[in-house]
Amino acid sequence: MINNKKAFILYIICFFLFASFFIFPKYSNDTRLFTFYLKEKIEEPFFYFGQNINNFLDTFKKNTDLIKKNEQLLKRNEFLKNVNDYLKLTTSKYNDQYKVFHDENIPIPKSIGVRVIGDRNLTFNKSFIINKGSKNDIKVSNYVIDGNEIIGRVKSVYLNTSDVVTVKSIDYGEEVIINGQSYIVTGTNNDYLSFLRKKDSSQEYNFSKNQIAYVKNNSINLILGKIDFKNNNPIIYTKYNFNLDNLRVILDD
């Protein structure tokens, strides 16, 4: 009985409340305005934080895109530097003398750009595979270069791919020129090559640190590394990390 009375009283209150809003619309409008005002104030901080979060995400995305674009430009710049080093080989101070005796400029060696496929980590494996082969006139023993520096030589050739052994590998051997003299060196599976023997056994080692060791390839000289000393023995240091993004293979004429 008591619950019925409470329900009846609540019903009467609600009835008169809605009736007053209907009879006196001004109060109804004021209530609506107050409701909208209250809703706006409640939503205002959420809109503020939401806008700041959107601005942050937009700025972060733009910054990420700019970083990627900058990395691409750096790679492109490195590639152009390597091309410039490569072209320096053909514009040395001896170019004019060569033209006098041969009635032509120093010939530019024929080469082709290649890309490393598969494993690029040379920590344990001192060789890699490139995406060009006999179909592109690549042959065994062709030099693989970065700019004017030797990265390795082609070890085996297939139709569309080739295996390259790097100068770091113990399987790599080379005849180098230092101070106009020829020497035989071999890789060590480290960042340097060691001297096996002098091509002319009567010669004496007479090196100084940072001398350039190069390899003659037709009319150009390719850099193998620089002279250093380990336990008082001469060695040829190569780069610690090779740039494998802009490689070229020098083709046979």
Tab-separated table of C-alpha atoms in Angstrom:
chain	number	residue	atom	x	y	z
A	1	MET	CA	0.000	0.000	0.000
A	2	ILE	CA	2.838	2.375	0.915
A	3	ASN	CA	4.637	1.612	-2.380
A	4	ASN	CA	1.464	2.389	-4.336
A	5	LYS	CA	1.195	5.742	-2.581
A	6	LYS	CA	4.822	6.588	-3.406
A	7	ALA	CA	4.323	5.669	-7.049
A	8	PHE	CA	1.144	7.759	-7.206
A	9	ILE	CA	2.884	10.783	-5.639
A	10	LEU	CA	5.836	10.445	-8.076
A	11	TYR	CA	3.387	10.233	-10.980
A	12	ILE	CA	1.602	13.415	-9.794
A	13	ILE	CA	4.938	15.291	-9.505
A	14	CYS	CA	6.046	14.271	-13.002
A	15	PHE	CA	2.630	15.185	-14.420
A	16	PHE	CA	2.701	18.707	-12.952
A	17	LEU	CA	6.346	19.147	-13.980
A	18	PHE	CA	5.661	18.363	-17.652
A	19	ALA	CA	2.423	20.328	-17.508
A	20	SER	CA	4.303	23.390	-16.250
A	21	PHE	CA	6.823	23.079	-19.119
A	22	PHE	CA	3.912	22.886	-21.552
A	23	ILE	CA	1.945	25.759	-20.004
A	24	PHE	CA	5.021	27.936	-19.384
A	25	PRO	CA	7.316	27.321	-22.414
A	26	LYS	CA	9.822	29.938	-21.207
A	27	TYR	CA	10.948	27.649	-18.418
A	28	SER	CA	11.159	24.773	-20.894
A	29	ASN	CA	13.405	26.799	-23.218
A	30	ASP	CA	15.609	27.920	-20.337
A	31	THR	CA	16.026	24.330	-19.276
A	32	ARG	CA	16.993	23.301	-22.800
A	33	LEU	CA	19.470	26.161	-23.087
A	34	PHE	CA	21.001	25.236	-19.764
A	35	THR	CA	21.219	21.597	-20.892
A	36	PHE	CA	22.998	22.563	-24.122
A	37	TYR	CA	25.310	24.913	-22.225
A	38	LEU	CA	26.169	22.189	-19.736
A	39	LYS	CA	26.717	19.681	-22.574
A	40	GLU	CA	29.046	22.123	-24.369
A	41	LYS	CA	31.114	22.724	-21.229
A	42	ILE	CA	31.415	18.997	-20.590
A	43	GLU	CA	32.488	18.275	-24.181
A	44	GLU	CA	34.909	21.215	-24.426
A	45	PRO	CA	37.944	19.536	-22.740
A	46	PHE	CA	37.375	16.363	-24.789
A	47	PHE	CA	37.392	18.389	-28.022
A	48	TYR	CA	40.556	20.171	-26.865
A	49	PHE	CA	42.446	16.968	-26.087
A	50	GLY	CA	41.110	15.286	-29.225
A	51	GLN	CA	42.306	18.158	-31.410
A	52	ASN	CA	45.751	18.120	-29.780
A	53	ILE	CA	46.040	14.354	-30.261
A	54	ASN	CA	45.073	14.681	-33.943
A	55	ASN	CA	47.643	17.467	-34.409
A	56	PHE	CA	50.308	15.334	-32.724
A	57	LEU	CA	49.540	12.289	-34.890
A	58	ASP	CA	49.529	14.432	-38.034
A	59	THR	CA	52.881	16.011	-37.099
A	60	PHE	CA	54.348	12.599	-36.247
A	61	LYS	CA	53.251	11.183	-39.627
A	62	LYS	CA	54.717	14.157	-41.508
A	63	ASN	CA	57.966	13.844	-39.550
A	64	THR	CA	58.173	10.109	-40.348
A	65	ASP	CA	57.599	10.812	-44.052
A	66	LEU	CA	60.309	13.495	-44.015
A	67	ILE	CA	62.768	11.115	-42.326
A	68	LYS	CA	62.115	8.469	-45.003
A	69	LYS	CA	62.526	11.046	-47.761
A	70	ASN	CA	65.748	12.282	-46.162
A	71	GLU	CA	67.111	8.716	-46.042
A	72	GLN	CA	66.290	8.289	-49.728
A	73	LEU	CA	68.078	11.549	-50.542
A	74	LEU	CA	71.120	10.465	-48.517
A	75	LYS	CA	71.269	7.185	-50.453
A	76	ARG	CA	70.915	9.089	-53.708
A	77	ASN	CA	73.675	11.469	-52.646
A	78	GLU	CA	75.929	8.532	-51.761
A	79	PHE	CA	75.208	6.998	-55.151
A	80	LEU	CA	76.145	10.234	-56.932
A	81	LYS	CA	79.355	10.446	-54.891
A	82	ASN	CA	80.259	6.940	-56.006
A	83	VAL	CA	79.524	7.818	-59.619
A	84	ASN	CA	81.703	10.905	-59.233
A	85	ASP	CA	84.567	8.810	-57.820
A	86	TYR	CA	84.139	6.387	-60.685
A	87	LEU	CA	84.303	9.166	-63.267
A	88	LYS	CA	87.403	10.615	-61.610
A	89	LEU	CA	89.226	7.571	-62.900
A	90	THR	CA	88.695	8.821	-66.426
A	91	THR	CA	89.523	12.488	-65.770
A	92	SER	CA	92.875	12.188	-64.049
A	93	LYS	CA	95.828	14.483	-64.730
A	94	TYR	CA	97.157	11.888	-67.184
A	95	ASN	CA	94.185	12.213	-69.511
A	96	ASP	CA	95.835	14.894	-71.666
A	97	GLN	CA	99.072	12.894	-71.976
A	98	TYR	CA	97.088	9.798	-72.888
A	99	LYS	CA	95.289	11.728	-75.607
A	100	VAL	CA	98.610	12.962	-77.062
A	101	PHE	CA	100.024	9.449	-77.436
A	102	HIS	CA	96.823	7.634	-78.347
A	103	ASP	CA	94.912	10.391	-80.142
A	104	GLU	CA	91.871	9.670	-77.953
A	105	ASN	CA	90.643	10.100	-74.393
A	106	ILE	CA	91.078	7.447	-71.729
A	107	PRO	CA	88.377	4.854	-72.445
A	108	ILE	CA	85.555	4.512	-69.951
A	109	PRO	CA	85.201	0.875	-68.874
A	110	LYS	CA	81.894	-0.782	-69.594
A	111	SER	CA	79.944	-1.611	-66.445
A	112	ILE	CA	76.467	-2.544	-65.263
A	113	GLY	CA	74.601	-1.716	-62.057
A	114	VAL	CA	73.634	-4.672	-59.872
A	115	ARG	CA	71.579	-5.295	-56.747
A	116	VAL	CA	72.296	-7.691	-53.891
A	117	ILE	CA	69.597	-10.309	-53.381
A	118	GLY	CA	69.211	-12.540	-50.358
A	119	ASP	CA	71.520	-12.250	-47.363
A	120	ARG	CA	73.389	-8.929	-47.090
A	121	ASN	CA	75.010	-9.700	-43.732
A	122	LEU	CA	78.739	-10.232	-44.268
A	123	THR	CA	79.557	-10.953	-40.625
A	124	PHE	CA	79.806	-14.706	-41.133
A	125	ASN	CA	79.320	-15.165	-44.859
A	126	LYS	CA	81.898	-13.208	-46.872
A	127	SER	CA	80.032	-13.526	-50.163
A	128	PHE	CA	76.688	-12.516	-51.629
A	129	ILE	CA	74.468	-12.972	-54.685
A	130	ILE	CA	73.696	-10.300	-57.284
A	131	ASN	CA	70.693	-10.076	-59.598
A	132	LYS	CA	72.592	-10.165	-62.915
A	133	GLY	CA	74.255	-13.061	-64.710
A	134	SER	CA	75.459	-14.373	-68.054
A	135	LYS	CA	72.361	-12.909	-69.681
A	136	ASN	CA	73.894	-9.491	-68.881
A	137	ASP	CA	77.420	-10.411	-70.125
A	138	ILE	CA	78.775	-10.934	-66.603
A	139	LYS	CA	81.675	-13.385	-66.443
A	140	VAL	CA	83.735	-15.097	-63.772
A	141	SER	CA	86.446	-12.817	-62.277
A	142	ASN	CA	84.666	-9.568	-63.195
A	143	TYR	CA	85.269	-6.910	-60.551
A	144	VAL	CA	82.383	-5.711	-58.368
A	145	ILE	CA	82.979	-2.111	-57.317
A	146	ASP	CA	81.506	0.682	-55.227
A	147	GLY	CA	82.674	3.914	-56.832
A	148	ASN	CA	86.339	3.184	-57.532
A	149	GLU	CA	86.805	0.710	-54.662
A	150	ILE	CA	86.822	-3.062	-55.093
A	151	ILE	CA	84.143	-4.932	-53.152
A	152	GLY	CA	84.879	-8.347	-54.616
A	153	ARG	CA	84.950	-10.464	-57.753
A	154	VAL	CA	82.438	-12.687	-59.480
A	155	LYS	CA	83.033	-16.301	-58.440
A	156	SER	CA	80.346	-18.132	-60.407
A	157	VAL	CA	77.781	-17.062	-62.998
A	158	TYR	CA	74.281	-18.295	-63.795
A	159	LEU	CA	71.739	-17.045	-66.303
A	160	ASN	CA	70.156	-14.335	-64.127
A	161	THR	CA	72.317	-14.307	-60.985
A	162	SER	CA	75.967	-14.445	-59.957
A	163	ASP	CA	77.915	-15.294	-56.802
A	164	VAL	CA	80.377	-12.671	-55.591
A	165	VAL	CA	83.265	-13.330	-53.209
A	166	THR	CA	84.287	-10.210	-51.278
A	167	VAL	CA	87.810	-9.004	-50.590
A	168	LYS	CA	87.278	-9.999	-46.949
A	169	SER	CA	86.942	-13.689	-47.827
A	170	ILE	CA	89.798	-16.113	-47.372
A	171	ASP	CA	88.954	-17.331	-50.882
A	172	TYR	CA	89.873	-13.951	-52.364
A	173	GLY	CA	93.321	-13.480	-53.901
A	174	GLU	CA	94.714	-10.548	-55.840
A	175	GLU	CA	97.784	-8.995	-57.405
A	176	VAL	CA	98.112	-5.416	-56.157
A	177	ILE	CA	100.321	-2.489	-57.084
A	178	ILE	CA	102.023	-0.467	-54.337
A	179	ASN	CA	104.685	2.106	-55.182
A	180	GLY	CA	104.803	0.694	-58.688
A	181	GLN	CA	105.657	-2.803	-57.406
A	182	SER	CA	103.476	-5.927	-57.633
A	183	TYR	CA	102.506	-8.040	-54.620
A	184	ILE	CA	100.225	-11.017	-54.037
A	185	VAL	CA	97.631	-10.686	-51.254
A	186	THR	CA	94.794	-12.818	-49.926
A	187	GLY	CA	91.698	-12.277	-47.805
A	188	THR	CA	91.615	-13.416	-44.183
A	189	ASN	CA	87.878	-13.493	-43.329
A	190	ASN	CA	88.588	-10.249	-41.463
A	191	ASP	CA	88.708	-6.576	-42.417
A	192	TYR	CA	92.176	-6.826	-43.924
A	193	LEU	CA	94.182	-8.757	-46.510
A	194	SER	CA	97.590	-10.250	-45.813
A	195	PHE	CA	100.623	-10.510	-48.077
A	196	LEU	CA	101.346	-14.033	-49.296
A	197	ARG	CA	104.543	-13.200	-51.104
A	198	LYS	CA	106.078	-10.574	-53.297
A	199	LYS	CA	105.652	-11.207	-56.975
A	200	ASP	CA	109.402	-10.665	-57.258
A	201	SER	CA	110.889	-12.423	-54.226
A	202	SER	CA	113.978	-10.224	-54.362
A	203	GLN	CA	111.926	-7.151	-53.432
A	204	GLU	CA	111.799	-5.803	-49.898
A	205	TYR	CA	108.704	-4.507	-48.160
A	206	ASN	CA	109.029	-0.753	-47.892
A	207	PHE	CA	105.597	0.513	-46.987
A	208	SER	CA	104.240	3.423	-45.004
A	209	LYS	CA	100.859	3.609	-43.327
A	210	ASN	CA	97.868	4.679	-45.467
A	211	GLN	CA	99.579	3.997	-48.778
A	212	ILE	CA	97.037	3.047	-51.431
A	213	ALA	CA	97.015	-0.505	-52.758
A	214	TYR	CA	95.344	-0.650	-56.148
A	215	VAL	CA	94.635	-3.130	-58.898
A	216	LYS	CA	95.188	-2.399	-62.571
A	217	ASN	CA	92.151	-3.206	-64.672
A	218	ASN	CA	92.818	-2.346	-68.305
A	219	SER	CA	93.213	1.455	-68.378
A	220	ILE	CA	91.996	2.248	-64.844
A	221	ASN	CA	93.202	1.665	-61.298
A	222	LEU	CA	90.787	0.242	-58.737
A	223	ILE	CA	91.442	0.791	-55.037
A	224	LEU	CA	91.693	-2.340	-52.899
A	225	GLY	CA	92.570	-0.718	-49.562
A	226	LYS	CA	95.235	1.080	-47.536
A	227	ILE	CA	98.448	-0.143	-45.963
A	228	ASP	CA	98.522	-0.675	-42.212
A	229	PHE	CA	100.561	-2.815	-39.839
A	230	LYS	CA	99.570	-5.679	-37.559
A	231	ASN	CA	102.225	-7.151	-35.273
A	232	ASN	CA	104.801	-5.251	-37.360
A	233	ASN	CA	103.624	-7.057	-40.492
A	234	PRO	CA	102.110	-5.085	-43.381
A	235	ILE	CA	98.453	-5.656	-44.165
A	236	ILE	CA	95.878	-4.014	-46.418
A	237	TYR	CA	92.859	-2.696	-44.563
A	238	THR	CA	89.491	-2.599	-46.303
A	239	LYS	CA	86.280	-0.881	-45.235
A	240	TYR	CA	84.660	-2.226	-42.072
A	241	ASN	CA	81.190	-1.932	-43.625
A	242	PHE	CA	80.593	-2.118	-47.357
A	243	ASN	CA	77.911	-0.035	-49.033
A	244	LEU	CA	75.959	-2.643	-50.999
A	245	ASP	CA	73.347	-0.252	-52.394
A	246	ASN	CA	75.251	1.157	-55.406
A	247	LEU	CA	77.313	-1.725	-56.758
A	248	ARG	CA	78.492	-2.070	-60.337
A	249	VAL	CA	80.194	-4.890	-62.212
A	250	ILE	CA	82.979	-4.006	-64.649
A	251	LEU	CA	82.374	-5.990	-67.821
A	252	ASP	CA	84.973	-7.295	-70.224
A	253	ASP	CA	85.437	-5.142	-73.316
